Short mmCIF file of C-alpha atoms in Angstrom, two decimals:
data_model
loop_
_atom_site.label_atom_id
_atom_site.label_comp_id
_atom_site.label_asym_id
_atom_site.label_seq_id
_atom_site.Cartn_x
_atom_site.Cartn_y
_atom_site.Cartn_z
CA UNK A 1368 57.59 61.11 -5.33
CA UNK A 1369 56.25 60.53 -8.26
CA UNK A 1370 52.70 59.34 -9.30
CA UNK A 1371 52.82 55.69 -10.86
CA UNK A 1372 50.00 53.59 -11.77
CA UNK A 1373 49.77 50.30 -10.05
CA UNK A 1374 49.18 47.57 -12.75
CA UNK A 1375 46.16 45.14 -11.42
CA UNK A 1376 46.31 42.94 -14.59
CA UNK A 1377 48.14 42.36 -17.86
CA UNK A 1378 47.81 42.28 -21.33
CA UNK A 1379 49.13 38.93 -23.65
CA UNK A 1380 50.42 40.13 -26.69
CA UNK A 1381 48.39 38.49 -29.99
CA UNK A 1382 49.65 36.77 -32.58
CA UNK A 1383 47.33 38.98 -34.82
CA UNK A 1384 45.02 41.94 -34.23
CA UNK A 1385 42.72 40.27 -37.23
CA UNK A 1386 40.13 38.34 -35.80
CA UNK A 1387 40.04 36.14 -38.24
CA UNK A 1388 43.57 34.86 -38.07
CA UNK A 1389 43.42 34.81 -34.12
CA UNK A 1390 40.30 32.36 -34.23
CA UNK A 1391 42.57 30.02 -36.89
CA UNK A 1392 45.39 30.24 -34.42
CA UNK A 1393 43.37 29.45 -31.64
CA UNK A 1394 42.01 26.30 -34.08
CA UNK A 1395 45.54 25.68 -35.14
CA UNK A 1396 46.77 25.48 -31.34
CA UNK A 1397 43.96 23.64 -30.24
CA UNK A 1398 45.23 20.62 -32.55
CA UNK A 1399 48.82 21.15 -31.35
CA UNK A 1400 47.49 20.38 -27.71
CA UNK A 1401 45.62 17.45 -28.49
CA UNK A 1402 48.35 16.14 -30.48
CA UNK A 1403 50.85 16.58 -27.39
CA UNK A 1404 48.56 15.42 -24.82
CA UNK A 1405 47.55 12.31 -26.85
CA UNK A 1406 51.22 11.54 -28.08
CA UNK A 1407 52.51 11.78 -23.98
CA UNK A 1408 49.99 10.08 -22.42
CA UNK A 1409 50.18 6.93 -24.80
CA UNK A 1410 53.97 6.69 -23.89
CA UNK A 1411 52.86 6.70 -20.25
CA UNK A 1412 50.32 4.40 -20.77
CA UNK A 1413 52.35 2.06 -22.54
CA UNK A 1414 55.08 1.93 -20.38
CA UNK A 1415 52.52 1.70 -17.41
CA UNK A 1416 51.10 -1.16 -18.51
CA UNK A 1417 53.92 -2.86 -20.64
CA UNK A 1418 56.04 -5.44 -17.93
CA UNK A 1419 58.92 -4.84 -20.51
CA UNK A 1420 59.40 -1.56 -20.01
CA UNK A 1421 59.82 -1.52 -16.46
CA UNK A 1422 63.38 -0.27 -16.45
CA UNK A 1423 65.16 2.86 -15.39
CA UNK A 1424 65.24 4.53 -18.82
CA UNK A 1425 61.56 4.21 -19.48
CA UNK A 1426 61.07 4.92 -15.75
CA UNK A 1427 62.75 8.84 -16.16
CA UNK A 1428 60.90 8.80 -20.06
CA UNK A 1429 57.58 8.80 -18.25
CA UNK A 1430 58.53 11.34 -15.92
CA UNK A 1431 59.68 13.55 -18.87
CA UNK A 1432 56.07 13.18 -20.37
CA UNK A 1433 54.57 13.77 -17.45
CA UNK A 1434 56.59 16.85 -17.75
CA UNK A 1435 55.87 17.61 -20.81
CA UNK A 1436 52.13 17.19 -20.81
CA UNK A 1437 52.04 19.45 -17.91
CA UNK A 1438 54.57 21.86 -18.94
CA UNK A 1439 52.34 22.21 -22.65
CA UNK A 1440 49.27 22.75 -20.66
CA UNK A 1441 50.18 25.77 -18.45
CA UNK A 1442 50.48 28.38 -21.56
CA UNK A 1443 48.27 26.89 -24.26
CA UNK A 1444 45.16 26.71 -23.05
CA UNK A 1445 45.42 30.18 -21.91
CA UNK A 1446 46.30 31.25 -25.49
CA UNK A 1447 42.92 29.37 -27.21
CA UNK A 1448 41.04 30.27 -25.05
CA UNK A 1449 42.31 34.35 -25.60
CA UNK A 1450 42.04 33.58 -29.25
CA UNK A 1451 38.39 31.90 -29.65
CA UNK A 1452 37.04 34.76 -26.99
CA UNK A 1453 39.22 37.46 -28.44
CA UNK A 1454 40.51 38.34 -25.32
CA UNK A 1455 44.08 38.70 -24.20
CA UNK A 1456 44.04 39.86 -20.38
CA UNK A 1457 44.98 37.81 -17.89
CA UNK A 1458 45.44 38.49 -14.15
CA UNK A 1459 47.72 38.95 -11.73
CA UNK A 1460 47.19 35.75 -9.74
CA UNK A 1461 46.94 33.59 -12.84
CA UNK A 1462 50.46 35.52 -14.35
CA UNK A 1463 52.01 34.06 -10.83
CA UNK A 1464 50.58 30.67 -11.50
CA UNK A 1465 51.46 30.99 -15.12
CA UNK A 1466 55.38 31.92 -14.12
CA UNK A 1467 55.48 29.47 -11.40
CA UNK A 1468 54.20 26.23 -13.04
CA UNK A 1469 56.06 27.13 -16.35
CA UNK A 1470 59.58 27.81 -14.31
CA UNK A 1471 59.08 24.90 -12.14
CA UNK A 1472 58.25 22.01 -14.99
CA UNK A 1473 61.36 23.79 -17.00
CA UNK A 1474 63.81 23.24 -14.31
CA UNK A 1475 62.42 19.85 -13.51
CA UNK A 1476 62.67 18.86 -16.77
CA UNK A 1477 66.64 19.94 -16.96
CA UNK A 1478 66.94 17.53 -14.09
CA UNK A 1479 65.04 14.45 -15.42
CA UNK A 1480 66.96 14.66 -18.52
CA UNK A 1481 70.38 15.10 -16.66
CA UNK A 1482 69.19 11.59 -14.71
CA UNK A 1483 68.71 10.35 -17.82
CA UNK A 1484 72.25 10.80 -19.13
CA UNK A 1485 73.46 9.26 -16.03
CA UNK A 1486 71.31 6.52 -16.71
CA UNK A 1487 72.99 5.85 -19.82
CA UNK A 1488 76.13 6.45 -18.39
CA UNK A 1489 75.93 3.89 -16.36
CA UNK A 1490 74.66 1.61 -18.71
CA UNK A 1491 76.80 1.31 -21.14
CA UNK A 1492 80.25 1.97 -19.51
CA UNK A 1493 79.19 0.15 -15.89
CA UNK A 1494 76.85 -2.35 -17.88
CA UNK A 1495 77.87 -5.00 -14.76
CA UNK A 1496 76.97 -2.74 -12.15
CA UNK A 1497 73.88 -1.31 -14.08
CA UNK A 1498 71.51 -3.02 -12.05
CA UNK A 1499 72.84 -2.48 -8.50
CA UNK A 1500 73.29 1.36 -8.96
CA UNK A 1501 70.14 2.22 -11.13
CA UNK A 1502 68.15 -0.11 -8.50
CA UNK A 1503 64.24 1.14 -8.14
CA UNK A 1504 64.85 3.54 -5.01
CA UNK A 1505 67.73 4.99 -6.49
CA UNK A 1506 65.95 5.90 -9.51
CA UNK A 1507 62.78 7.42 -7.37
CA UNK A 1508 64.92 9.51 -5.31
CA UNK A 1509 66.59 10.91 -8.37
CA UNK A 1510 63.15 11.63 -10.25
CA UNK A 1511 61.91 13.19 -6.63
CA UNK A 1512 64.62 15.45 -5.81
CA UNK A 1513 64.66 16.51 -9.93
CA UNK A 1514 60.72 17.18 -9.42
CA UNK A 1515 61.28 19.13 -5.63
CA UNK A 1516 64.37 21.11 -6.98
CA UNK A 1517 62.25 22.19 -9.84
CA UNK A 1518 59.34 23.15 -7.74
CA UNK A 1519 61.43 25.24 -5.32
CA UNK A 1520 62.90 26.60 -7.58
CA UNK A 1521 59.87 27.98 -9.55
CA UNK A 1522 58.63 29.31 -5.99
CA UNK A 1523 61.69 31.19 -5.19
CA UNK A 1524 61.59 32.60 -8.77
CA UNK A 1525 58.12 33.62 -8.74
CA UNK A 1526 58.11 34.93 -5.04
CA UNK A 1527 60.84 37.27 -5.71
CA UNK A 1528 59.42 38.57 -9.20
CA UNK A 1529 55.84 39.26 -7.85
CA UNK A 1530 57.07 40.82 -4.43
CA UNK A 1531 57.82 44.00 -6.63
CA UNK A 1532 55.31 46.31 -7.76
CA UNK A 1533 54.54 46.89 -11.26
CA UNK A 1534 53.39 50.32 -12.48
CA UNK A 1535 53.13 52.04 -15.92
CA UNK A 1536 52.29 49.67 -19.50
CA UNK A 1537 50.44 46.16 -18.28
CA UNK A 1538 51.33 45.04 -21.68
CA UNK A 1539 54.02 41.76 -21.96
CA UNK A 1540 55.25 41.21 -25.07
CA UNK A 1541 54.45 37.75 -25.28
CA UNK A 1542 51.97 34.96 -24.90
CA UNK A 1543 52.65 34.05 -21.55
CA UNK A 1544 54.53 35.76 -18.45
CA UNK A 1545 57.66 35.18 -18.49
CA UNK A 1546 60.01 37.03 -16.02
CA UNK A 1547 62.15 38.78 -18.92
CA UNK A 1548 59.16 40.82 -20.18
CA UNK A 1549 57.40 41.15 -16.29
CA UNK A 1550 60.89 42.91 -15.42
CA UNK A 1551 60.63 45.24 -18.30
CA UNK A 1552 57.15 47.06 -16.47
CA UNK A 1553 58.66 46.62 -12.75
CA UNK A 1554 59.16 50.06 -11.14
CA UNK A 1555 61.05 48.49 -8.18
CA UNK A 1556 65.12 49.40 -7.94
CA UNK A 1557 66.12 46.56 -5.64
CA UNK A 1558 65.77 43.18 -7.79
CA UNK A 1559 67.92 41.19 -5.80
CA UNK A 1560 65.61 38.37 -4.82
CA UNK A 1561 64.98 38.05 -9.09
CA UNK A 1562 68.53 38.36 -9.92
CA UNK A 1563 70.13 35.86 -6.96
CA UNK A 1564 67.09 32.91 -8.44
CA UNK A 1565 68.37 33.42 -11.51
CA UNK A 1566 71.89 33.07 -10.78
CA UNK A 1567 70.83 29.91 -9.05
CA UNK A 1568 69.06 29.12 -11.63
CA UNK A 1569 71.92 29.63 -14.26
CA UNK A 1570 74.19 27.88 -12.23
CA UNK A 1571 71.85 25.03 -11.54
CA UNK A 1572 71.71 24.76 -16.26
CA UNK A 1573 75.35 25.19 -16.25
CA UNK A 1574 75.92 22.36 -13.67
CA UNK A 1575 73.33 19.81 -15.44
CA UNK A 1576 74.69 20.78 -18.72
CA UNK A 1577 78.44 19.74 -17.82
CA UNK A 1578 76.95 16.27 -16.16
CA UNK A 1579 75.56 15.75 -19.59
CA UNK A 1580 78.73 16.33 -21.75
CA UNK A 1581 80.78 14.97 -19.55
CA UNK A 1582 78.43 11.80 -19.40
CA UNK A 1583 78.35 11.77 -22.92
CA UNK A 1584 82.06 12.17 -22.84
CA UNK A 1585 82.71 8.88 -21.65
CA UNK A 1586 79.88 7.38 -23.18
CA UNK A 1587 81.31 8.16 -27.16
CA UNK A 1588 84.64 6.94 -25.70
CA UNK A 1589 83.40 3.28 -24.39
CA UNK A 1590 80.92 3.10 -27.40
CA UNK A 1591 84.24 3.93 -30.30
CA UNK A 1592 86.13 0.67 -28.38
CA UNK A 1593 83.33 -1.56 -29.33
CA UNK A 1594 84.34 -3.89 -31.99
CA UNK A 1595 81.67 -4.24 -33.60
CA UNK A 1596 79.66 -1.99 -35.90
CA UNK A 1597 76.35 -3.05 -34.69
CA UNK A 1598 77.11 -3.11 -31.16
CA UNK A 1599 78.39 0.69 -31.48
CA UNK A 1600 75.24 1.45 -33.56
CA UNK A 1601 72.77 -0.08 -30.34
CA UNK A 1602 74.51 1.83 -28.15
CA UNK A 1603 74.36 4.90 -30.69
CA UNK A 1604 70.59 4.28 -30.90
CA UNK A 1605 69.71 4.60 -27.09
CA UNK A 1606 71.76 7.63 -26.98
CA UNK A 1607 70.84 9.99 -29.65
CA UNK A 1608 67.35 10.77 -28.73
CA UNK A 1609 68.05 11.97 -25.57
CA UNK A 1610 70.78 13.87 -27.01
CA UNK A 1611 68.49 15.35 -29.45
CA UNK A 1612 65.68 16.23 -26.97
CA UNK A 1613 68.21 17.68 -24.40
CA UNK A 1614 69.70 20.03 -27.20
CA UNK A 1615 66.22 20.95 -28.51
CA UNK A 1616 65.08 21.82 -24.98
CA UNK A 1617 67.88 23.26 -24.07
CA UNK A 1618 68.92 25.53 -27.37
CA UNK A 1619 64.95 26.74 -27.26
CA UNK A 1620 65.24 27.55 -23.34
CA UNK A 1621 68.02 29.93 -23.71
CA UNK A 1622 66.54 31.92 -26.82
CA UNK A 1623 63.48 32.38 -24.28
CA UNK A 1624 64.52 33.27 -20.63
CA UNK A 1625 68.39 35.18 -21.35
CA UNK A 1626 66.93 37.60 -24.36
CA UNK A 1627 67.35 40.89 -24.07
CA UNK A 1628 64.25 42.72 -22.39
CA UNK A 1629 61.92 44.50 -24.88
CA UNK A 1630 58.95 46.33 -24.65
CA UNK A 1631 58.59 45.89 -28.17
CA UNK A 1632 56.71 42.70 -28.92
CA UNK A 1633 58.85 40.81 -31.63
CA UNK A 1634 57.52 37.98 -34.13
CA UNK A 1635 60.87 36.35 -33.73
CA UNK A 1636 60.26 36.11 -29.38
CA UNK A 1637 56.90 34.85 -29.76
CA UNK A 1638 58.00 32.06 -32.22
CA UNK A 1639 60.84 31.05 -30.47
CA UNK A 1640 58.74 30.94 -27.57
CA UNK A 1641 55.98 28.63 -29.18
CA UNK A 1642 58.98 26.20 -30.32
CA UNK A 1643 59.81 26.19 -26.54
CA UNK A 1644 56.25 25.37 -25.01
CA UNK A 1645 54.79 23.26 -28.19
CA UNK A 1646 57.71 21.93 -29.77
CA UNK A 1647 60.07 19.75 -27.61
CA UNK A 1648 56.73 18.01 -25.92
CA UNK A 1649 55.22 16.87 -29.52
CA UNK A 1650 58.89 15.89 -31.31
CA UNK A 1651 59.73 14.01 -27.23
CA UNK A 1652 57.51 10.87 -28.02
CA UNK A 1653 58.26 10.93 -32.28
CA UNK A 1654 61.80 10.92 -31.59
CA UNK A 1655 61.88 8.23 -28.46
CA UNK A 1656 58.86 6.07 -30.29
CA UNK A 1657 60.38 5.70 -33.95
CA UNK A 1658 64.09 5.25 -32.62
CA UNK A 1659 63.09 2.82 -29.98
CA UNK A 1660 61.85 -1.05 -30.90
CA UNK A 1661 60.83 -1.66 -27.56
CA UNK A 1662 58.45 1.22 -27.80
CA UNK A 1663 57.22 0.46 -31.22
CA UNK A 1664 57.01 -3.27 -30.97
CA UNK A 1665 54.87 -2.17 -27.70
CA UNK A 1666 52.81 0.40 -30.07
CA UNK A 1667 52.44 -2.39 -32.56
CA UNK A 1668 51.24 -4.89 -29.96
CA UNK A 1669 48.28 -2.49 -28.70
CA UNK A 1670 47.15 -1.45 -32.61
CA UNK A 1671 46.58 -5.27 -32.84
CA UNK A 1672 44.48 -5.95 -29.73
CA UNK A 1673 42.26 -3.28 -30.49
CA UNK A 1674 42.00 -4.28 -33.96
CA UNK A 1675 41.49 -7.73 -32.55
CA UNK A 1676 38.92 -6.39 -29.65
CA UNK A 1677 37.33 -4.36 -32.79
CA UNK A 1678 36.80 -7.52 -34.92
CA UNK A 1679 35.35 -9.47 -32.28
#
């Protein structure tokens, strides 16, 4: 047999070996963060405490920033940290937390915004039945099962990619571990566990993807047989934001977990990979806030009691 190393820890690729640059990246990330986390959890707030917005659309829209927020904070941190300290290790256990949590909120997120679809589905071609199928324990079973499947899921993946052993380079050629770049330095031969999750996991895109289009489907054909431009425009404008953020997410997703593996650390991967963390969680709440008057007459409404609270 012969003599491998056994890797105890890994090494994050940099975005730059100059110090310099790695501090403003670090700086540059650090605002990115902020930005999501401050930009999610006003939309949960506001839907929280806002009695209009108590319905099943804003209902899965705080679920996806839930998502999001947690989803954001799994790989940046990690990075500003490994910029500001000029470190890039990381080890093994926090890798399978890393993979895990970042797996798990991705396929969780696939679901929500597949519920989501539905939920226009049903609204604008059932509109009469919208109430009685999108009732309040219809809508938490769909957001629990889309947050369980997700969480299995990111076990089963993670399970089966850390029960092999890793020997030879620690280095992943990117920012965090993702399973593409952890396969490249496996020295096992039987990857079946891996390959079977992401089969599943394939399968389980493919089938949310085709509930989507084929939601969307009948939705364009209900919304054309409106009469009326404005009433096809409404309809239009609840639509097209989740169309956008599904195609973002999903488009982004792809370029990240079904590259070809590299040892090589690319610029290209580790952009693509930053539009997939930072990205979709920062444009979710623009896109759903400015296209949305319930959410910005809501927004509007708070700016004036703190002004008001301030003047007082």
């Amino acid at each position: 047999m012969a003599n491998v190393t056994l890797v105890t820890g890994f090494l994050l690729v940099e975005f730059s070996d100059i110090q310099e640059l790695q501090i403003l990246y670090g700086v540059l990330f650090l605002l990115i963060y902020l930005a999501v986390l401050m930009s999610n959890l006003l939309i949960i707030t506001l839907i929280t405490l806002d009695q209009h917005l108590q319905t099943p659309m804003y209902f899965f829209l705080k679920n996806l920033s839930f998502l999001d927020v947690f989803l954001v904070s799994v790989p940046i941190p990690k990075l500003i940290v490994n910029s500001l300290t000029y470190s890039n290790s990381i080890s093994i256990l926090g890798c399978a937390f890393q993979l895990l949590f970042m797996t798990s909120f991705s396929a969780s997120e696939i679901f929500v915004l597949t519920a989501m679809s539905y939920d226009r589905y049903v609204a604008i071609c059932c509109p009469l039945q919208y109430e009685v199928i999108m009732n309040a324990g219809a809508c938490t079973v769909m957001a629990g099962v889309s947050w369980a499947i997700g969480g299995l899921f990111g076990t089963v993946y993670t399970a089966g990619t850390f029960f092999m052993p890793f020997c030879g380079s620690n280095v992943i050629p990117q920012f965090f571990c993702d399973v593409s770049s952890l396969l490249s330095i496996s020295c096992s031969e039987t990857l079946l566990v891996v390959y079977t999750s992401i089969g599943i996991g394939m399968c389980l895109g493919i089938s949310c993807f085709i509930c989507i289009v084929i939601s969307y489907a009948y939705i364009f054909s209900t919304v054309l047989k409106i009469p009326t431009t404005k009433g096809q425009s409404k309809a239009f404008s609840t639509c097209f934001p989740h169309l956008v953020v599904f195609t973002l997410f999903i488009i982004t997703a792809c370029f990240v977990y079904l590259k070809a593996t590299s040892n090589t650390p690319l610029v290209i991967d580790r952009l693509l990979s930053v539009v997939y963390t930072v990205i979709p969680p920062i444009l979710n709440p623009v896109i759903y806030s400015l296209r949305n008057k319930d959410m910005k007459w809501c927004l509007q409404y708070v700016f004036f009691l703190i002004n008001l609270y301030k003047t007082t």
